[in-house]
C-alpha cells in the first residue's frame, strides 16, 4: 500500500519527487600524493569544507574481477582508533580488504592515513570551520578516481527550526548533510558512487535528503551507480503492514512496521533511533521506494547473504531465522536477540543497557542501493569488530556486460 501514489499531495513541507536543481557543489582541490595536503585545524579535524581528491602515487591493485565495496560509519572520526587500525590490518592480512570503502564520521587525518597506508586513492570532505558542521565522509578506492565532488543538501533554516520544534530538541539538525560523489574507472567502465550520511531524528528531513540524493543519481543517468552509506533509517522496513497471515510471516524478514513492533518492541539502543524509528513515517518509506526503483536494494537480489560473527564464523539470515522459528531460545534472551539481529542483518552495534544486556535492534542503517547493471553477488554484515557503534557492511558486485 505504501507504494501507491494517492495521498502524496497532502505531505506538507517535504518534497514528493526529486528537486529540479542539484544540491550545492562544494569547491575541490586535487593532489598528486599526500605530502602537500593542508592539515585540518578545526576542533574535530574535519576540514574546511573543500573536497579533497588525492591520487595515491603507488595504489595497490584491486583483488579480482568483482567490485568489493564496504560502507562503514567509524564513529566520531575513528574514536576507537586502536580497534579501527586492528580491523583494517586484519582485512589486509586476510585478503578481505575491499576495493572501495565509503567511510562516514571520518576525520581528515584518519581517512588520509588509512588511504595512504593501504594503497587507496581517496576523496574526502568535511567541515568544522566557518559554517555548519559537515561530518566527514571519505571514499577510498584502489580503482582510479576519475571525478569527485561533495554536494551539500539544501535545507532552509526555517525547515530545520520546524523540525527541531517537532522533535523537541536540535540533535543533528544544526549540521549540514550531503553526498560525496566519486566516479571510478572499473576496468574501463565508469561507475558512480554516492556516499551519504543522512540525518537521524526528524523523518521529514530524512525523506527530503533521500529525494535530493535521487536528483544527483538522475543527473548521471545511464552510468551504473551505487548509493551507499549511513541512511539513518531502517532500510529493512518496506511497508506498514502485510496482507499475509502472521504464521507465514514468522518465516520472513522484518519488512513491516507492525512486524517490527511485534518482534522488537519499543527498543531503546545506545545508537540509532528508538522503537520503530523514522521509517514508521510513510514519507521516508515512499522516498526509499522511489530510490529503490532506480537503484534496487541488493538484499533481495544478492546470491549470498551472510553475517560474519564475532568469532569469525559465518551465518546466513535463513539459518538464524530457522533457529528463531524453532523456538530453540526464549524470546528476548541474549541468544535470541543476537539471532534476531543476524536474521535481519542489523548494522547497529549497541552498548549494553542498564541491566548489562545488549539489545537487539534489527535495524539496517548502513547499506547499498545499486543499478541493475551491477549484479550483487554477496552482501555481508561484519560483527567481528567493535571499532564503532555501527558495523561494516560489504557487498560484491559484478558488472554485467552492456546489452546491444
Short mmCIF file of C-alpha atoms in Angstrom, two decimals:
data_model
loop_
_atom_site.label_atom_id
_atom_site.label_comp_id
_atom_site.label_asym_id
_atom_site.label_seq_id
_atom_site.Cartn_x
_atom_site.Cartn_y
_atom_site.Cartn_z
CA UNK A 1 0.00 0.00 0.00
CA UNK A 2 2.90 2.38 0.73
CA UNK A 3 3.89 2.31 -2.93
CA UNK A 4 0.58 3.70 -4.21
CA UNK A 5 0.61 7.35 -5.29
CA UNK A 6 -2.55 8.58 -3.52
CA UNK A 7 -2.12 10.98 -0.64
CA UNK A 8 1.21 12.40 -1.79
CA UNK A 9 -0.20 15.88 -2.25
CA UNK A 10 -1.02 16.24 1.46
CA UNK A 11 2.53 15.76 2.75
CA UNK A 12 3.34 19.31 3.83
CA UNK A 13 6.85 20.70 3.87
CA UNK A 14 8.59 17.66 2.38
CA UNK A 15 9.23 17.12 -1.35
CA UNK A 16 7.49 14.18 -3.01
CA UNK A 17 9.81 13.96 -6.01
CA UNK A 18 13.43 14.77 -6.76
CA UNK A 19 14.02 18.55 -6.95
CA UNK A 20 14.70 20.06 -10.36
CA UNK A 21 18.01 21.56 -9.19
CA UNK A 22 21.05 19.82 -7.76
CA UNK A 23 22.32 20.40 -4.22
CA UNK A 24 25.19 22.85 -3.76
CA UNK A 25 28.51 21.61 -5.13
CA UNK A 26 31.48 22.42 -2.88
CA UNK A 27 34.89 23.50 -4.26
CA UNK A 28 37.57 20.86 -4.76
CA UNK A 29 41.36 20.66 -4.57
CA UNK A 30 43.26 17.85 -6.31
CA UNK A 31 46.58 16.44 -5.06
CA UNK A 32 49.11 14.03 -6.51
CA UNK A 33 50.20 12.22 -3.36
CA UNK A 34 49.72 13.04 0.31
CA UNK A 35 52.71 15.26 1.09
CA UNK A 36 51.18 18.61 0.13
CA UNK A 37 47.81 18.13 1.87
CA UNK A 38 46.77 21.05 4.09
CA UNK A 39 46.28 19.97 7.71
CA UNK A 40 42.81 20.01 9.25
CA UNK A 41 42.78 22.58 12.05
CA UNK A 42 39.20 22.59 13.35
CA UNK A 43 38.21 21.16 16.73
CA UNK A 44 37.18 17.81 15.20
CA UNK A 45 39.76 17.80 12.39
CA UNK A 46 37.03 17.55 9.76
CA UNK A 47 38.39 20.10 7.33
CA UNK A 48 37.37 23.41 5.77
CA UNK A 49 34.50 22.17 3.59
CA UNK A 50 36.67 21.92 0.46
CA UNK A 51 36.55 18.50 -1.17
CA UNK A 52 39.97 16.85 -1.31
CA UNK A 53 40.83 14.41 -4.12
CA UNK A 54 44.15 12.65 -3.58
CA UNK A 55 45.71 10.31 -6.16
CA UNK A 56 47.90 7.73 -4.43
CA UNK A 57 51.37 7.57 -6.02
CA UNK A 58 51.53 3.76 -5.66
CA UNK A 59 48.00 2.35 -5.35
CA UNK A 60 47.60 -1.32 -4.58
CA UNK A 61 45.77 -3.35 -7.24
CA UNK A 62 42.14 -4.45 -6.86
CA UNK A 63 41.79 -8.04 -5.73
CA UNK A 64 39.93 -9.67 -8.68
CA UNK A 65 37.22 -9.14 -11.29
CA UNK A 66 34.49 -8.41 -8.75
CA UNK A 67 33.89 -4.97 -7.28
CA UNK A 68 34.05 -5.35 -3.48
CA UNK A 69 32.61 -2.31 -1.69
CA UNK A 70 32.35 -1.52 2.03
CA UNK A 71 30.39 1.13 3.90
CA UNK A 72 31.41 1.89 7.47
CA UNK A 73 30.46 4.62 9.94
CA UNK A 74 33.62 4.70 12.05
CA UNK A 75 32.25 6.77 15.00
CA UNK A 76 33.36 10.34 15.62
CA UNK A 77 36.40 10.40 13.40
CA UNK A 78 37.61 6.94 14.40
CA UNK A 79 37.25 7.39 18.16
CA UNK A 80 38.18 3.76 18.92
CA UNK A 81 41.38 4.18 16.97
CA UNK A 82 43.29 1.09 18.13
CA UNK A 83 40.35 -1.20 17.28
CA UNK A 84 39.90 0.51 13.90
CA UNK A 85 43.57 0.09 12.99
CA UNK A 86 43.48 -3.56 14.09
CA UNK A 87 40.40 -4.18 11.96
CA UNK A 88 41.99 -2.72 8.83
CA UNK A 89 45.16 -4.70 9.46
CA UNK A 90 43.05 -7.87 9.72
CA UNK A 91 41.23 -7.08 6.48
CA UNK A 92 44.51 -6.59 4.63
CA UNK A 93 46.23 -9.58 6.20
CA UNK A 94 43.34 -11.95 5.49
CA UNK A 95 42.85 -10.81 1.88
CA UNK A 96 39.40 -9.38 2.67
CA UNK A 97 40.23 -5.70 2.10
CA UNK A 98 37.57 -4.18 -0.17
CA UNK A 99 38.49 -2.36 -3.38
CA UNK A 100 36.31 0.63 -2.41
CA UNK A 101 35.48 1.84 1.11
CA UNK A 102 32.95 4.53 1.97
CA UNK A 103 33.54 6.00 5.43
CA UNK A 104 31.17 8.16 7.44
CA UNK A 105 32.03 10.18 10.56
CA UNK A 106 35.62 10.21 9.33
CA UNK A 107 38.13 12.87 10.30
CA UNK A 108 40.52 14.12 7.63
CA UNK A 109 43.64 12.62 9.30
CA UNK A 110 42.03 9.20 9.79
CA UNK A 111 40.77 8.99 6.20
CA UNK A 112 44.09 10.10 4.73
CA UNK A 113 46.19 7.79 6.88
CA UNK A 114 44.10 4.75 6.02
CA UNK A 115 44.22 5.62 2.31
CA UNK A 116 47.98 6.26 2.34
CA UNK A 117 48.90 3.18 4.38
CA UNK A 118 46.72 0.72 2.44
CA UNK A 119 47.23 1.99 -1.11
CA UNK A 120 43.95 3.80 -1.87
CA UNK A 121 43.15 6.90 -3.85
CA UNK A 122 40.81 9.00 -1.71
CA UNK A 123 38.11 11.65 -1.95
CA UNK A 124 37.26 13.39 1.33
CA UNK A 125 35.00 16.18 2.51
CA UNK A 126 34.13 17.52 5.95
CA UNK A 127 33.78 20.84 7.71
CA UNK A 128 34.10 22.10 11.26
CA UNK A 129 35.19 25.65 10.42
CA UNK A 130 33.31 28.67 9.02
CA UNK A 131 29.80 27.27 8.84
CA UNK A 132 27.56 24.43 9.97
CA UNK A 133 29.38 21.17 10.68
CA UNK A 134 29.51 18.59 7.91
CA UNK A 135 30.50 15.22 9.35
CA UNK A 136 33.46 13.86 7.42
CA UNK A 137 32.90 11.39 4.59
CA UNK A 138 35.53 9.62 2.50
CA UNK A 139 35.65 7.29 -0.50
CA UNK A 140 38.81 5.17 -0.64
CA UNK A 141 39.38 3.38 -3.95
CA UNK A 142 42.04 1.14 -5.43
CA UNK A 143 40.42 1.83 -8.79
CA UNK A 144 41.33 5.17 -10.40
CA UNK A 145 39.19 8.11 -9.30
CA UNK A 146 38.08 9.99 -12.41
CA UNK A 147 36.00 12.66 -10.67
CA UNK A 148 34.91 13.65 -7.17
CA UNK A 149 32.59 16.25 -5.66
CA UNK A 150 30.63 16.90 -2.49
CA UNK A 151 27.02 18.04 -2.83
CA UNK A 152 25.61 19.69 0.29
CA UNK A 153 21.86 19.26 0.65
CA UNK A 154 19.69 22.37 0.64
CA UNK A 155 17.53 22.80 3.75
CA UNK A 156 16.41 26.30 4.75
CA UNK A 157 16.85 27.45 8.33
CA UNK A 158 13.09 27.59 8.85
CA UNK A 159 12.75 23.90 7.90
CA UNK A 160 15.43 22.95 10.44
CA UNK A 161 13.77 25.07 13.13
CA UNK A 162 10.39 23.49 12.45
CA UNK A 163 11.93 20.01 12.60
CA UNK A 164 13.65 20.83 15.91
CA UNK A 165 10.32 22.02 17.30
CA UNK A 166 8.62 18.80 16.21
CA UNK A 167 11.18 16.55 17.87
CA UNK A 168 11.72 18.79 20.90
CA UNK A 169 15.48 19.26 20.56
CA UNK A 170 18.03 20.21 17.90
CA UNK A 171 20.08 16.97 17.83
CA UNK A 172 21.82 16.64 14.46
CA UNK A 173 19.61 19.18 12.74
CA UNK A 174 22.13 22.00 13.09
CA UNK A 175 24.57 20.05 10.88
CA UNK A 176 24.65 20.15 7.10
CA UNK A 177 24.39 16.80 5.32
CA UNK A 178 25.11 15.78 1.75
CA UNK A 179 26.52 13.20 -0.63
CA UNK A 180 30.17 12.64 -1.52
CA UNK A 181 30.30 11.64 -5.18
CA UNK A 182 33.13 9.80 -6.91
CA UNK A 183 33.41 8.30 -10.38
CA UNK A 184 35.70 5.27 -10.52
CA UNK A 185 37.22 3.51 -13.52
CA UNK A 186 36.18 -0.14 -13.17
CA UNK A 187 38.28 -1.92 -15.82
CA UNK A 188 37.47 0.76 -18.37
CA UNK A 189 33.84 1.26 -17.27
CA UNK A 190 32.75 4.30 -15.22
CA UNK A 191 30.82 3.55 -12.01
CA UNK A 192 29.34 6.36 -9.89
CA UNK A 193 29.41 6.22 -6.08
CA UNK A 194 27.34 8.38 -3.72
CA UNK A 195 28.47 8.17 -0.08
CA UNK A 196 25.82 9.58 2.28
CA UNK A 197 25.34 10.20 5.98
CA UNK A 198 21.72 11.26 6.40
CA UNK A 199 20.14 12.89 9.44
CA UNK A 200 18.86 10.91 12.39
CA UNK A 201 15.70 12.14 14.02
CA UNK A 202 13.11 14.12 12.09
CA UNK A 203 11.59 11.93 9.39
CA UNK A 204 10.66 14.83 7.13
CA UNK A 205 14.28 15.97 6.94
CA UNK A 206 15.45 12.40 6.26
CA UNK A 207 12.88 11.97 3.48
CA UNK A 208 13.92 15.25 1.89
CA UNK A 209 17.55 14.16 1.87
CA UNK A 210 16.60 10.95 0.06
CA UNK A 211 14.86 12.97 -2.66
CA UNK A 212 17.90 15.23 -3.10
CA UNK A 213 20.10 12.15 -3.41
CA UNK A 214 17.86 10.94 -6.22
CA UNK A 215 18.33 14.23 -8.05
CA UNK A 216 22.07 13.54 -8.05
CA UNK A 217 21.56 9.99 -9.32
CA UNK A 218 19.29 11.23 -12.12
CA UNK A 219 21.96 13.71 -13.20
CA UNK A 220 24.22 10.74 -14.08
CA UNK A 221 21.51 8.71 -15.78
CA UNK A 222 22.96 5.82 -17.76
CA UNK A 223 26.03 5.44 -15.54
CA UNK A 224 26.00 2.34 -13.28
CA UNK A 225 25.67 3.73 -9.76
CA UNK A 226 25.86 2.74 -6.10
CA UNK A 227 24.37 4.86 -3.32
CA UNK A 228 25.82 3.70 -0.03
CA UNK A 229 26.42 4.86 3.49
CA UNK A 230 24.59 5.51 6.74
CA UNK A 231 21.00 6.31 5.78
CA UNK A 232 19.89 6.66 9.43
CA UNK A 233 16.65 4.86 8.56
CA UNK A 234 15.86 1.16 8.87
CA UNK A 235 16.02 0.14 5.23
CA UNK A 236 14.55 -3.29 6.11
CA UNK A 237 11.04 -1.93 6.72
CA UNK A 238 9.26 -1.55 3.40
CA UNK A 239 5.62 -1.04 4.38
CA UNK A 240 3.28 -0.54 7.33
CA UNK A 241 1.67 -3.97 7.35
CA UNK A 242 1.34 -7.15 5.31
CA UNK A 243 -1.75 -8.90 3.97
CA UNK A 244 -0.15 -12.28 4.70
CA UNK A 245 -1.30 -14.05 7.89
CA UNK A 246 1.09 -13.95 10.86
CA UNK A 247 2.11 -17.67 10.82
CA UNK A 248 3.56 -17.25 7.32
CA UNK A 249 5.40 -14.05 8.24
CA UNK A 250 7.22 -15.80 11.09
CA UNK A 251 9.49 -17.24 8.41
CA UNK A 252 10.02 -13.86 6.73
CA UNK A 253 12.38 -10.91 7.35
CA UNK A 254 11.05 -7.98 9.35
CA UNK A 255 9.68 -5.86 6.50
CA UNK A 256 6.68 -4.11 8.07
CA UNK A 257 6.19 -1.61 10.87
CA UNK A 258 3.77 -3.93 12.65
CA UNK A 259 6.12 -6.91 12.48
CA UNK A 260 8.97 -4.78 13.83
CA UNK A 261 6.85 -3.73 16.79
CA UNK A 262 5.87 -7.35 17.42
CA UNK A 263 9.43 -8.72 17.28
CA UNK A 264 11.46 -5.91 18.84
CA UNK A 265 9.03 -3.81 20.83
CA UNK A 266 9.95 -0.27 21.93
CA UNK A 267 13.70 -0.91 21.97
CA UNK A 268 15.99 1.86 23.30
CA UNK A 269 19.52 1.14 22.00
CA UNK A 270 22.53 3.39 22.53
CA UNK A 271 22.78 4.00 18.78
CA UNK A 272 20.11 4.90 16.24
CA UNK A 273 16.54 5.92 16.93
CA UNK A 274 14.21 4.32 19.47
CA UNK A 275 11.43 1.88 18.67
CA UNK A 276 10.50 1.53 15.00
CA UNK A 277 12.09 4.91 14.35
CA UNK A 278 11.63 7.33 11.46
CA UNK A 279 10.86 4.52 9.00
CA UNK A 280 7.38 4.43 10.58
CA UNK A 281 6.70 7.67 8.69
CA UNK A 282 5.29 6.92 5.25
CA UNK A 283 7.23 9.87 3.79
CA UNK A 284 10.54 8.11 4.43
CA UNK A 285 9.27 4.81 3.02
CA UNK A 286 7.94 6.47 -0.13
CA UNK A 287 11.24 8.24 -0.75
CA UNK A 288 13.05 4.93 -0.27
CA UNK A 289 10.67 3.14 -2.64
CA UNK A 290 11.47 5.74 -5.29
CA UNK A 291 15.21 5.32 -4.73
CA UNK A 292 14.87 1.53 -4.93
CA UNK A 293 13.04 1.87 -8.23
CA UNK A 294 16.22 3.44 -9.64
CA UNK A 295 18.77 1.52 -7.56
CA UNK A 296 17.35 -1.75 -6.17
CA UNK A 297 18.24 -2.94 -2.66
CA UNK A 298 20.77 -5.82 -3.02
CA UNK A 299 19.28 -7.61 0.00
CA UNK A 300 16.66 -9.25 -2.22
CA UNK A 301 18.96 -9.73 -5.23
CA UNK A 302 22.26 -10.98 -3.83
CA UNK A 303 23.21 -14.59 -4.49
CA UNK A 304 24.54 -14.93 -0.94
CA UNK A 305 23.63 -13.19 2.32
CA UNK A 306 25.76 -13.73 5.41
CA UNK A 307 26.85 -12.31 8.73
CA UNK A 308 30.42 -12.64 9.96
CA UNK A 309 30.13 -13.47 13.65
CA UNK A 310 32.45 -12.16 16.41
CA UNK A 311 34.47 -15.40 16.30
CA UNK A 312 34.90 -15.12 12.51
CA UNK A 313 32.39 -17.86 11.66
CA UNK A 314 29.68 -17.20 9.08
CA UNK A 315 25.91 -17.49 9.48
CA UNK A 316 23.17 -16.78 6.97
CA UNK A 317 19.97 -14.92 7.89
CA UNK A 318 17.98 -18.02 6.92
CA UNK A 319 19.93 -20.14 9.41
CA UNK A 320 19.28 -17.62 12.18
CA UNK A 321 15.61 -17.35 11.27
CA UNK A 322 15.21 -21.14 11.35
CA UNK A 323 16.57 -21.27 14.90
CA UNK A 324 14.24 -18.45 15.94
CA UNK A 325 11.15 -20.09 14.41
CA UNK A 326 12.02 -23.45 16.01
CA UNK A 327 11.96 -21.82 19.43
CA UNK A 328 15.43 -23.01 20.41
CA UNK A 329 15.94 -19.89 22.55
CA UNK A 330 13.42 -17.99 24.72
CA UNK A 331 12.22 -14.72 23.24
CA UNK A 332 14.33 -11.74 24.36
CA UNK A 333 17.07 -13.98 25.78
CA UNK A 334 20.62 -12.91 24.92
CA UNK A 335 20.98 -15.56 22.21
CA UNK A 336 17.53 -14.81 20.79
CA UNK A 337 18.50 -11.15 20.41
CA UNK A 338 21.77 -11.99 18.68
CA UNK A 339 19.98 -14.32 16.26
CA UNK A 340 17.28 -11.74 15.56
CA UNK A 341 19.93 -9.19 14.58
CA UNK A 342 21.54 -11.78 12.28
CA UNK A 343 18.18 -12.67 10.74
CA UNK A 344 17.53 -9.02 9.86
CA UNK A 345 21.18 -8.18 9.09
CA UNK A 346 21.24 -5.32 11.59
CA UNK A 347 24.16 -2.92 11.21
CA UNK A 348 23.93 -1.22 14.61
CA UNK A 349 26.30 -2.15 17.43
CA UNK A 350 24.57 -1.02 20.62
CA UNK A 351 26.18 -0.78 24.03
CA UNK A 352 24.66 -2.82 26.90
CA UNK A 353 21.67 -1.27 28.66
CA UNK A 354 21.45 -0.58 32.40
CA UNK A 355 20.94 -4.27 33.09
CA UNK A 356 24.04 -5.22 31.11
CA UNK A 357 22.02 -6.59 28.18
CA UNK A 358 22.89 -5.69 24.58
CA UNK A 359 19.52 -5.02 22.94
CA UNK A 360 18.59 -6.29 19.50
CA UNK A 361 17.68 -3.52 17.07
CA UNK A 362 17.06 -5.29 13.76
CA UNK A 363 17.95 -2.03 12.02
CA UNK A 364 19.91 -1.92 8.77
CA UNK A 365 21.02 1.71 8.54
CA UNK A 366 24.25 1.04 6.63
CA UNK A 367 23.74 -0.42 3.19
CA UNK A 368 23.87 -0.13 -0.60
CA UNK A 369 21.49 0.64 -3.44
CA UNK A 370 22.85 -0.35 -6.83
CA UNK A 371 21.92 -0.10 -10.50
CA UNK A 372 20.61 -3.22 -12.19
CA UNK A 373 23.79 -3.37 -14.29
CA UNK A 374 25.63 -4.20 -11.07
CA UNK A 375 24.72 -7.75 -10.12
CA UNK A 376 25.07 -8.28 -6.32
CA UNK A 377 26.97 -11.49 -5.65
CA UNK A 378 27.40 -11.15 -1.87
CA UNK A 379 26.04 -8.98 0.95
CA UNK A 380 27.75 -9.31 4.34
CA UNK A 381 27.49 -7.58 7.72
CA UNK A 382 30.65 -7.93 9.80
CA UNK A 383 30.21 -8.45 13.57
CA UNK A 384 33.89 -9.26 14.08
CA UNK A 385 34.88 -5.73 15.16
CA UNK A 386 33.80 -3.34 17.92
CA UNK A 387 35.63 -0.36 16.43
CA UNK A 388 32.36 1.60 16.11
CA UNK A 389 28.71 1.75 17.14
CA UNK A 390 27.95 0.74 13.54
CA UNK A 391 29.02 -2.48 11.83
CA UNK A 392 30.82 -2.65 8.48
CA UNK A 393 28.71 -3.81 5.54
CA UNK A 394 30.35 -5.35 2.48
CA UNK A 395 28.94 -6.11 -0.96
CA UNK A 396 30.47 -7.82 -4.01
CA UNK A 397 29.16 -6.65 -7.38
CA UNK A 398 29.65 -7.98 -10.88
CA UNK A 399 29.26 -5.52 -13.73
CA UNK A 400 27.01 -7.01 -16.39
CA UNK A 401 28.09 -6.74 -19.99
CA UNK A 402 26.09 -4.00 -21.76
CA UNK A 403 23.23 -5.19 -23.93
CA UNK A 404 23.39 -4.43 -27.65
#
